[in-house]
PDB file of C-alpha atoms in Angstrom:
ATOM      1  CA  SER A 248     -13.891  -1.314  14.181  1.00 77.00           C
ATOM      2  CA  GLN A 249     -12.970  -2.130  10.619  1.00 78.00           C
ATOM      3  CA  THR A 250     -10.836  -5.496   9.981  1.00 89.00           C
ATOM      4  CA  ILE A 251      -9.428  -6.730   6.672  1.00 93.00           C
ATOM      5  CA  HIS A 252      -8.357 -10.542   6.415  1.00 95.00           C
ATOM      6  CA  GLN A 253      -6.769 -12.395   3.976  1.00 96.00           C
ATOM      7  CA  TRP A 254      -6.195 -15.995   3.490  1.00 95.00           C
ATOM      8  CA  PRO A 255      -3.761 -17.658   3.227  1.00 96.00           C
ATOM      9  CA  ALA A 256      -1.276 -16.322   4.483  1.00 95.00           C
ATOM     10  CA  THR A 257       1.456 -18.304   2.513  1.00 96.00           C
ATOM     11  CA  LEU A 258       1.168 -20.582  -0.689  1.00 97.00           C
ATOM     12  CA  VAL A 259       3.772 -22.368  -2.638  1.00 97.00           C
ATOM     13  CA  GLN A 260       2.140 -23.225  -6.024  1.00 97.00           C
ATOM     14  CA  PRO A 261       3.782 -24.783  -9.005  1.00 97.00           C
ATOM     15  CA  VAL A 262       3.714 -23.297 -12.420  1.00 97.00           C
ATOM     16  CA  GLY A 263       0.594 -24.007 -14.479  1.00 97.00           C
ATOM     17  CA  SER A 264      -1.811 -25.001 -11.230  1.00 97.00           C
ATOM     18  CA  PRO A 265      -5.093 -22.604 -10.645  1.00 97.00           C
ATOM     19  CA  LEU A 266      -4.776 -19.540  -7.750  1.00 96.00           C
ATOM     20  CA  SER A 267      -7.547 -18.198  -5.740  1.00 97.00           C
ATOM     21  CA  LEU A 268      -6.722 -15.785  -3.132  1.00 97.00           C
ATOM     22  CA  GLU A 269      -9.678 -14.104  -0.887  1.00 97.00           C
ATOM     23  CA  CYS A 270      -9.900 -11.114   1.105  1.00 97.00           C
ATOM     24  CA  THR A 271     -12.554  -9.956   3.198  1.00 97.00           C
ATOM     25  CA  VAL A 272     -13.393  -6.472   4.943  1.00 95.00           C
ATOM     26  CA  GLU A 273     -15.674  -6.227   8.409  1.00 93.00           C
ATOM     27  CA  GLY A 274     -17.454  -3.450   9.750  1.00 90.00           C
ATOM     28  CA  THR A 275     -18.007  -1.213   6.447  1.00 87.00           C
ATOM     29  CA  SER A 276     -20.664  -1.368   3.707  1.00 86.00           C
ATOM     30  CA  ASN A 277     -19.597  -0.704   0.155  1.00 88.00           C
ATOM     31  CA  PRO A 278     -15.977  -0.499   0.345  1.00 91.00           C
ATOM     32  CA  ASN A 279     -13.599   0.163  -2.788  1.00 92.00           C
ATOM     33  CA  LEU A 280     -11.519  -2.825  -2.910  1.00 95.00           C
ATOM     34  CA  TYR A 281      -8.233  -3.039  -4.327  1.00 95.00           C
ATOM     35  CA  TRP A 282      -5.451  -5.843  -5.283  1.00 96.00           C
ATOM     36  CA  TYR A 283      -1.938  -4.678  -4.990  1.00 95.00           C
ATOM     37  CA  ARG A 284       1.473  -6.751  -5.508  1.00 95.00           C
ATOM     38  CA  GLN A 285       4.707  -6.428  -3.871  1.00 93.00           C
ATOM     39  CA  ALA A 286       7.264  -8.525  -6.124  1.00 89.00           C
ATOM     40  CA  ALA A 287      10.941  -8.633  -5.467  1.00 80.00           C
ATOM     41  CA  GLY A 288      12.879  -5.613  -6.081  1.00 75.00           C
ATOM     42  CA  ARG A 289      10.074  -3.863  -7.329  1.00 78.00           C
ATOM     43  CA  GLY A 290       7.213  -1.202  -5.476  1.00 83.00           C
ATOM     44  CA  LEU A 291       3.575  -2.017  -4.970  1.00 91.00           C
ATOM     45  CA  GLN A 292       1.483  -2.041  -7.745  1.00 90.00           C
ATOM     46  CA  LEU A 293      -2.180  -1.666  -7.814  1.00 91.00           C
ATOM     47  CA  LEU A 294      -3.757  -4.592  -9.907  1.00 94.00           C
ATOM     48  CA  PHE A 295      -7.429  -4.545  -9.728  1.00 94.00           C
ATOM     49  CA  TYR A 296      -9.828  -2.159  -8.184  1.00 93.00           C
ATOM     50  CA  SER A 297     -13.377  -2.663  -7.540  1.00 93.00           C
ATOM     51  CA  VAL A 298     -16.258   0.279  -6.665  1.00 90.00           C
ATOM     52  CA  GLY A 299     -19.268  -2.126  -5.848  1.00 90.00           C
ATOM     53  CA  ILE A 300     -20.365  -6.044  -6.501  1.00 93.00           C
ATOM     54  CA  GLY A 301     -19.452  -7.047  -9.865  1.00 89.00           C
ATOM     55  CA  GLN A 302     -17.477  -4.069 -10.914  1.00 91.00           C
ATOM     56  CA  ILE A 303     -13.659  -4.572 -11.396  1.00 93.00           C
ATOM     57  CA  SER A 304     -11.179  -2.860 -13.174  1.00 90.00           C
ATOM     58  CA  SER A 305      -7.917  -3.886 -14.099  1.00 88.00           C
ATOM     59  CA  GLU A 306      -4.774  -1.816 -14.259  1.00 84.00           C
ATOM     60  CA  VAL A 307      -2.202  -3.884 -15.980  1.00 78.00           C
ATOM     61  CA  PRO A 308      -2.378  -6.528 -18.387  1.00 68.00           C
ATOM     62  CA  GLN A 309      -1.412 -10.040 -16.674  1.00 78.00           C
ATOM     63  CA  ASN A 310      -2.246 -13.705 -16.021  1.00 87.00           C
ATOM     64  CA  LEU A 311      -4.886 -12.639 -13.145  1.00 94.00           C
ATOM     65  CA  SER A 312      -8.450 -12.107 -13.047  1.00 95.00           C
ATOM     66  CA  ALA A 313     -10.555 -10.533  -9.522  1.00 96.00           C
ATOM     67  CA  SER A 314     -13.939 -11.021  -8.598  1.00 96.00           C
ATOM     68  CA  ARG A 315     -16.326  -9.491  -5.625  1.00 96.00           C
ATOM     69  CA  PRO A 316     -19.114 -11.586  -5.495  1.00 94.00           C
ATOM     70  CA  GLN A 317     -19.910 -10.230  -2.042  1.00 94.00           C
ATOM     71  CA  ASP A 318     -20.306  -6.598  -1.032  1.00 94.00           C
ATOM     72  CA  ARG A 319     -17.179  -7.208   1.345  1.00 94.00           C
ATOM     73  CA  GLN A 320     -15.282 -10.037  -0.334  1.00 96.00           C
ATOM     74  CA  PHE A 321     -12.649  -9.794  -3.310  1.00 97.00           C
ATOM     75  CA  ILE A 322     -10.862 -12.690  -4.769  1.00 97.00           C
ATOM     76  CA  LEU A 323      -7.712 -12.470  -7.134  1.00 97.00           C
ATOM     77  CA  SER A 324      -7.547 -15.988  -9.102  1.00 96.00           C
ATOM     78  CA  SER A 325      -5.612 -17.167 -12.120  1.00 95.00           C
ATOM     79  CA  LYS A 326      -6.196 -20.450 -14.271  1.00 95.00           C
ATOM     80  CA  LYS A 327      -2.917 -21.108 -14.800  1.00 96.00           C
ATOM     81  CA  LEU A 328       0.122 -19.704 -12.524  1.00 96.00           C
ATOM     82  CA  LEU A 329       3.350 -18.196 -14.021  1.00 95.00           C
ATOM     83  CA  LEU A 330       6.833 -17.829 -12.405  1.00 94.00           C
ATOM     84  CA  SER A 331       6.162 -14.392 -12.773  1.00 92.00           C
ATOM     85  CA  ASP A 332       3.519 -14.395 -10.728  1.00 94.00           C
ATOM     86  CA  SER A 333       5.307 -14.732  -7.337  1.00 94.00           C
ATOM     87  CA  GLY A 334       5.135 -11.995  -5.054  1.00 95.00           C
ATOM     88  CA  PHE A 335       3.162 -10.325  -1.971  1.00 96.00           C
ATOM     89  CA  TYR A 336      -0.110  -9.867  -2.566  1.00 97.00           C
ATOM     90  CA  LEU A 337      -1.965  -7.228  -0.579  1.00 96.00           C
ATOM     91  CA  CYS A 338      -5.500  -6.553  -0.582  1.00 97.00           C
ATOM     92  CA  ALA A 339      -6.781  -3.048   0.836  1.00 95.00           C
ATOM     93  CA  TRP A 340      -9.861  -0.889   1.291  1.00 93.00           C
ATOM     94  CA  SER A 341     -11.215   2.641   1.378  1.00 90.00           C
ATOM     95  CA  VAL A 342     -14.629   4.251   2.219  1.00 84.00           C
ATOM     96  CA  GLY A 343     -16.466   6.426   0.115  1.00 71.00           C
ATOM     97  CA  GLN A 344     -16.103   8.894  -2.405  1.00 70.00           C
ATOM     98  CA  SER A 345     -15.120  11.824  -0.382  1.00 69.00           C
ATOM     99  CA  ARG A 346     -11.841  12.759   1.464  1.00 69.00           C
ATOM    100  CA  PRO A 347      -9.567  11.944   3.122  1.00 70.00           C
ATOM    101  CA  TYR A 348      -9.627   8.868   0.785  1.00 81.00           C
ATOM    102  CA  GLU A 349      -7.296   6.910   3.106  1.00 87.00           C
ATOM    103  CA  GLN A 350      -6.423   3.149   2.440  1.00 90.00           C
ATOM    104  CA  TYR A 351      -6.349   0.549   4.655  1.00 92.00           C
ATOM    105  CA  PHE A 352      -3.945  -2.630   3.983  1.00 94.00           C
ATOM    106  CA  GLY A 353      -4.840  -6.664   4.847  1.00 94.00           C
ATOM    107  CA  PRO A 354      -1.771  -8.648   6.562  1.00 94.00           C
ATOM    108  CA  GLY A 355      -0.682 -10.093   2.637  1.00 95.00           C
ATOM    109  CA  THR A 356      -0.594 -13.515   1.158  1.00 96.00           C
ATOM    110  CA  ARG A 357       3.113 -14.627   0.520  1.00 96.00           C
ATOM    111  CA  LEU A 358       2.783 -16.466  -3.297  1.00 96.00           C
ATOM    112  CA  THR A 359       5.554 -18.524  -4.548  1.00 96.00           C
ATOM    113  CA  VAL A 360       5.297 -20.244  -8.011  1.00 96.00           C
ATOM    114  CA  THR A 361       7.466 -23.088  -8.254  1.00 96.00           C
TER     115      THR A 361
ATOM    116  CA  LYS B 135       2.612   9.662 -15.527  1.00 89.00           C
ATOM    117  CA  GLN B 136       2.648   9.873 -11.776  1.00 92.00           C
ATOM    118  CA  GLU B 137       6.272   8.307 -10.173  1.00 94.00           C
ATOM    119  CA  VAL B 138       7.288   8.641  -6.415  1.00 96.00           C
ATOM    120  CA  THR B 139      10.610   8.586  -5.599  1.00 96.00           C
ATOM    121  CA  GLN B 140      12.252   7.370  -1.895  1.00 96.00           C
ATOM    122  CA  ILE B 141      15.815   8.750  -0.571  1.00 92.00           C
ATOM    123  CA  PRO B 142      17.587   6.790   0.464  1.00 92.00           C
ATOM    124  CA  ALA B 143      16.708   3.382  -0.227  1.00 93.00           C
ATOM    125  CA  ALA B 144      18.075   2.239   3.026  1.00 96.00           C
ATOM    126  CA  LEU B 145      20.021   3.845   6.257  1.00 95.00           C
ATOM    127  CA  SER B 146      21.336   2.285   9.440  1.00 96.00           C
ATOM    128  CA  VAL B 147      21.392   5.211  12.277  1.00 96.00           C
ATOM    129  CA  PRO B 148      22.361   4.446  16.265  1.00 96.00           C
ATOM    130  CA  GLU B 149      19.203   4.549  18.454  1.00 97.00           C
ATOM    131  CA  GLY B 150      18.460   8.139  19.710  1.00 97.00           C
ATOM    132  CA  GLU B 151      19.253   9.959  16.552  1.00 96.00           C
ATOM    133  CA  ASN B 152      16.839  12.019  14.772  1.00 97.00           C
ATOM    134  CA  LEU B 153      16.167  11.453  11.275  1.00 95.00           C
ATOM    135  CA  VAL B 154      14.570  12.271   7.902  1.00 96.00           C
ATOM    136  CA  LEU B 155      13.074  10.185   5.134  1.00 97.00           C
ATOM    137  CA  ASN B 156      12.237  11.792   1.626  1.00 97.00           C
ATOM    138  CA  CYS B 157       9.887  10.764  -0.657  1.00 98.00           C
ATOM    139  CA  SER B 158       9.432  12.961  -3.965  1.00 98.00           C
ATOM    140  CA  PHE B 159       6.718  12.655  -6.787  1.00 97.00           C
ATOM    141  CA  THR B 160       6.613  13.824  -9.831  1.00 97.00           C
ATOM    142  CA  ASP B 161       2.966  15.058 -10.633  1.00 93.00           C
ATOM    143  CA  SER B 162       1.577  17.832  -7.675  1.00 91.00           C
ATOM    144  CA  ALA B 163      -1.930  16.554  -8.986  1.00 92.00           C
ATOM    145  CA  ILE B 164      -2.724  14.492  -5.919  1.00 93.00           C
ATOM    146  CA  TYR B 165      -5.226  14.331  -3.191  1.00 91.00           C
ATOM    147  CA  ASN B 166      -2.914  13.043  -0.273  1.00 93.00           C
ATOM    148  CA  LEU B 167       0.258  11.340   0.483  1.00 96.00           C
ATOM    149  CA  GLN B 168       0.632   8.393   3.039  1.00 96.00           C
ATOM    150  CA  TRP B 169       3.406   7.403   5.091  1.00 97.00           C
ATOM    151  CA  PHE B 170       3.446   3.751   5.765  1.00 96.00           C
ATOM    152  CA  ARG B 171       5.262   1.216   7.885  1.00 97.00           C
ATOM    153  CA  GLN B 172       6.290  -2.619   6.539  1.00 95.00           C
ATOM    154  CA  ASP B 173       7.714  -5.167   8.972  1.00 95.00           C
ATOM    155  CA  PRO B 174       9.456  -7.862   7.155  1.00 90.00           C
ATOM    156  CA  GLY B 175       6.796 -10.501   5.693  1.00 87.00           C
ATOM    157  CA  LYS B 176       3.834  -8.192   6.901  1.00 90.00           C
ATOM    158  CA  GLY B 177       1.411  -5.695   5.539  1.00 91.00           C
ATOM    159  CA  LEU B 178       1.105  -2.039   5.677  1.00 93.00           C
ATOM    160  CA  THR B 179       0.386  -0.220   8.719  1.00 93.00           C
ATOM    161  CA  SER B 180      -0.615   3.345   8.046  1.00 93.00           C
ATOM    162  CA  LEU B 181       1.674   6.033  10.017  1.00 96.00           C
ATOM    163  CA  LEU B 182       0.211   9.526   8.844  1.00 95.00           C
ATOM    164  CA  LEU B 183      -1.855  10.813   6.170  1.00 94.00           C
ATOM    165  CA  ILE B 184      -1.350  14.419   4.340  1.00 95.00           C
ATOM    166  CA  GLN B 185      -4.209  15.643   2.529  1.00 92.00           C
ATOM    167  CA  SER B 186      -3.350  17.564  -0.347  1.00 92.00           C
ATOM    168  CA  SER B 187      -4.153  21.247   1.517  1.00 92.00           C
ATOM    169  CA  GLN B 188      -2.151  20.095   4.573  1.00 93.00           C
ATOM    170  CA  ARG B 189       1.447  21.326   4.930  1.00 95.00           C
ATOM    171  CA  GLU B 190       2.394  18.568   8.033  1.00 95.00           C
ATOM    172  CA  GLN B 191       0.864  16.039  10.422  1.00 96.00           C
ATOM    173  CA  THR B 192       1.989  14.927  13.665  1.00 97.00           C
ATOM    174  CA  SER B 193       1.989  11.512  15.541  1.00 95.00           C
ATOM    175  CA  GLY B 194       3.871  10.749  18.439  1.00 96.00           C
ATOM    176  CA  ARG B 195       7.630  10.711  17.686  1.00 97.00           C
ATOM    177  CA  LEU B 196       6.563  11.089  13.821  1.00 97.00           C
ATOM    178  CA  ASN B 197       6.067  14.775  11.879  1.00 98.00           C
ATOM    179  CA  ALA B 198       5.422  14.079   8.089  1.00 97.00           C
ATOM    180  CA  SER B 199       5.348  17.090   5.932  1.00 97.00           C
ATOM    181  CA  LEU B 200       4.268  17.985   2.158  1.00 97.00           C
ATOM    182  CA  ASP B 201       5.480  20.662  -0.028  1.00 96.00           C
ATOM    183  CA  LYS B 202       2.913  20.062  -2.920  1.00 93.00           C
ATOM    184  CA  SER B 203       4.265  22.654  -5.100  1.00 92.00           C
ATOM    185  CA  SER B 204       7.671  20.962  -5.239  1.00 95.00           C
ATOM    186  CA  GLY B 205       6.695  17.511  -5.163  1.00 96.00           C
ATOM    187  CA  ARG B 206       8.277  16.521  -2.019  1.00 97.00           C
ATOM    188  CA  SER B 207       7.803  15.333   1.296  1.00 98.00           C
ATOM    189  CA  THR B 208       9.648  14.147   4.288  1.00 97.00           C
ATOM    190  CA  LEU B 209       9.192  11.845   7.744  1.00 97.00           C
ATOM    191  CA  TYR B 210      11.024  13.003  10.534  1.00 97.00           C
ATOM    192  CA  ILE B 211      11.230  10.850  13.390  1.00 97.00           C
ATOM    193  CA  ALA B 212      12.483  11.817  16.602  1.00 97.00           C
ATOM    194  CA  ALA B 213      14.543  10.337  19.214  1.00 97.00           C
ATOM    195  CA  SER B 214      14.732   6.918  17.206  1.00 97.00           C
ATOM    196  CA  GLN B 215      14.246   3.502  18.868  1.00 97.00           C
ATOM    197  CA  PRO B 216      15.257  -0.379  18.022  1.00 96.00           C
ATOM    198  CA  GLY B 217      11.646  -0.942  17.281  1.00 96.00           C
ATOM    199  CA  ASP B 218      11.471   1.723  14.542  1.00 97.00           C
ATOM    200  CA  SER B 219      13.271  -0.565  12.329  1.00 97.00           C
ATOM    201  CA  ALA B 220      11.085  -1.602   9.397  1.00 97.00           C
ATOM    202  CA  THR B 221      10.864  -0.239   5.690  1.00 96.00           C
ATOM    203  CA  TYR B 222       9.052   2.864   5.091  1.00 98.00           C
ATOM    204  CA  LEU B 223       6.446   3.702   1.912  1.00 97.00           C
ATOM    205  CA  CYS B 224       5.406   6.692   0.695  1.00 97.00           C
ATOM    206  CA  ALA B 225       2.418   6.711  -1.548  1.00 97.00           C
ATOM    207  CA  VAL B 226       0.629   9.381  -3.399  1.00 96.00           C
ATOM    208  CA  LEU B 227      -2.906   9.295  -4.122  1.00 94.00           C
ATOM    209  CA  ILE B 228      -4.616  10.176  -7.319  1.00 91.00           C
ATOM    210  CA  ILE B 229      -8.328   9.607  -9.050  1.00 87.00           C
ATOM    211  CA  GLN B 230      -8.107   8.377 -12.330  1.00 82.00           C
ATOM    212  CA  GLY B 231     -11.507   6.836 -12.367  1.00 77.00           C
ATOM    213  CA  ALA B 232     -10.906   5.522  -8.718  1.00 78.00           C
ATOM    214  CA  GLN B 233      -8.519   6.377  -6.148  1.00 84.00           C
ATOM    215  CA  LYS B 234      -5.301   4.856  -6.364  1.00 89.00           C
ATOM    216  CA  LEU B 235      -2.062   4.768  -4.690  1.00 93.00           C
ATOM    217  CA  VAL B 236       1.355   5.349  -6.376  1.00 94.00           C
ATOM    218  CA  PHE B 237       4.038   3.865  -4.109  1.00 95.00           C
ATOM    219  CA  GLY B 238       7.957   4.759  -3.371  1.00 95.00           C
ATOM    220  CA  GLN B 239      10.246   1.478  -3.316  1.00 94.00           C
ATOM    221  CA  GLY B 240      10.722   2.492   0.445  1.00 95.00           C
ATOM    222  CA  THR B 241      13.406   3.163   2.700  1.00 97.00           C
ATOM    223  CA  ARG B 242      14.627   0.411   4.969  1.00 96.00           C
ATOM    224  CA  LEU B 243      15.875   1.627   7.930  1.00 97.00           C
ATOM    225  CA  THR B 244      17.691   0.319  10.969  1.00 97.00           C
ATOM    226  CA  ILE B 245      18.161   1.489  13.859  1.00 97.00           C
ATOM    227  CA  ASN B 246      21.350  -0.024  15.986  1.00 95.00           C
ATOM    228  CA  PRO B 247      21.193  -0.389  19.993  1.00 93.00           C
TER     229      PRO B 247
END
């Protein structure tokens, strides 16, 4: 069966520090991968998606970047964190380019920028 | 631009009641609609997925309906239990270069024993 992991589970970082969040998927090949953010008082927002190694698309301009160095690994990064980067970051995956296009979510990383 | 709205934002009911959560979306060009459950500080658990060609899906005490033409979905929870307390999120899937979920703000449900 498929499993998705995210780490760390929680993170407290000062403004201006770098960030690296990792997501890995087990039990499937060539998944589509997604990073979403859930900020306080706002809904879940898609940040990045990837359909293959090295293929990253950004949904919104921001202080963050994403990379996919391996088929089942997706990394969210920042060189210098802002207070507005605080939130709950969720990684998700889906398989293939055919219906039903269901997405499965990881346990999330709670990021607090101080 | 697709927008998803969930009403009410919060709901508190006594245990045992049947209840309905509402979700509306502005553009009927969707591929599916998913209902998720989110417990405090946790990730999302998929409850039901309704494909665009379907009208409803059922799982246990949960039933979700979809009326694509009117841009509405409902999640019906029968015989509610305290363990059903959570935030329920509705999301529609659109395809714009990639498969993208557009989420509502959620309904925070509290079931009182």
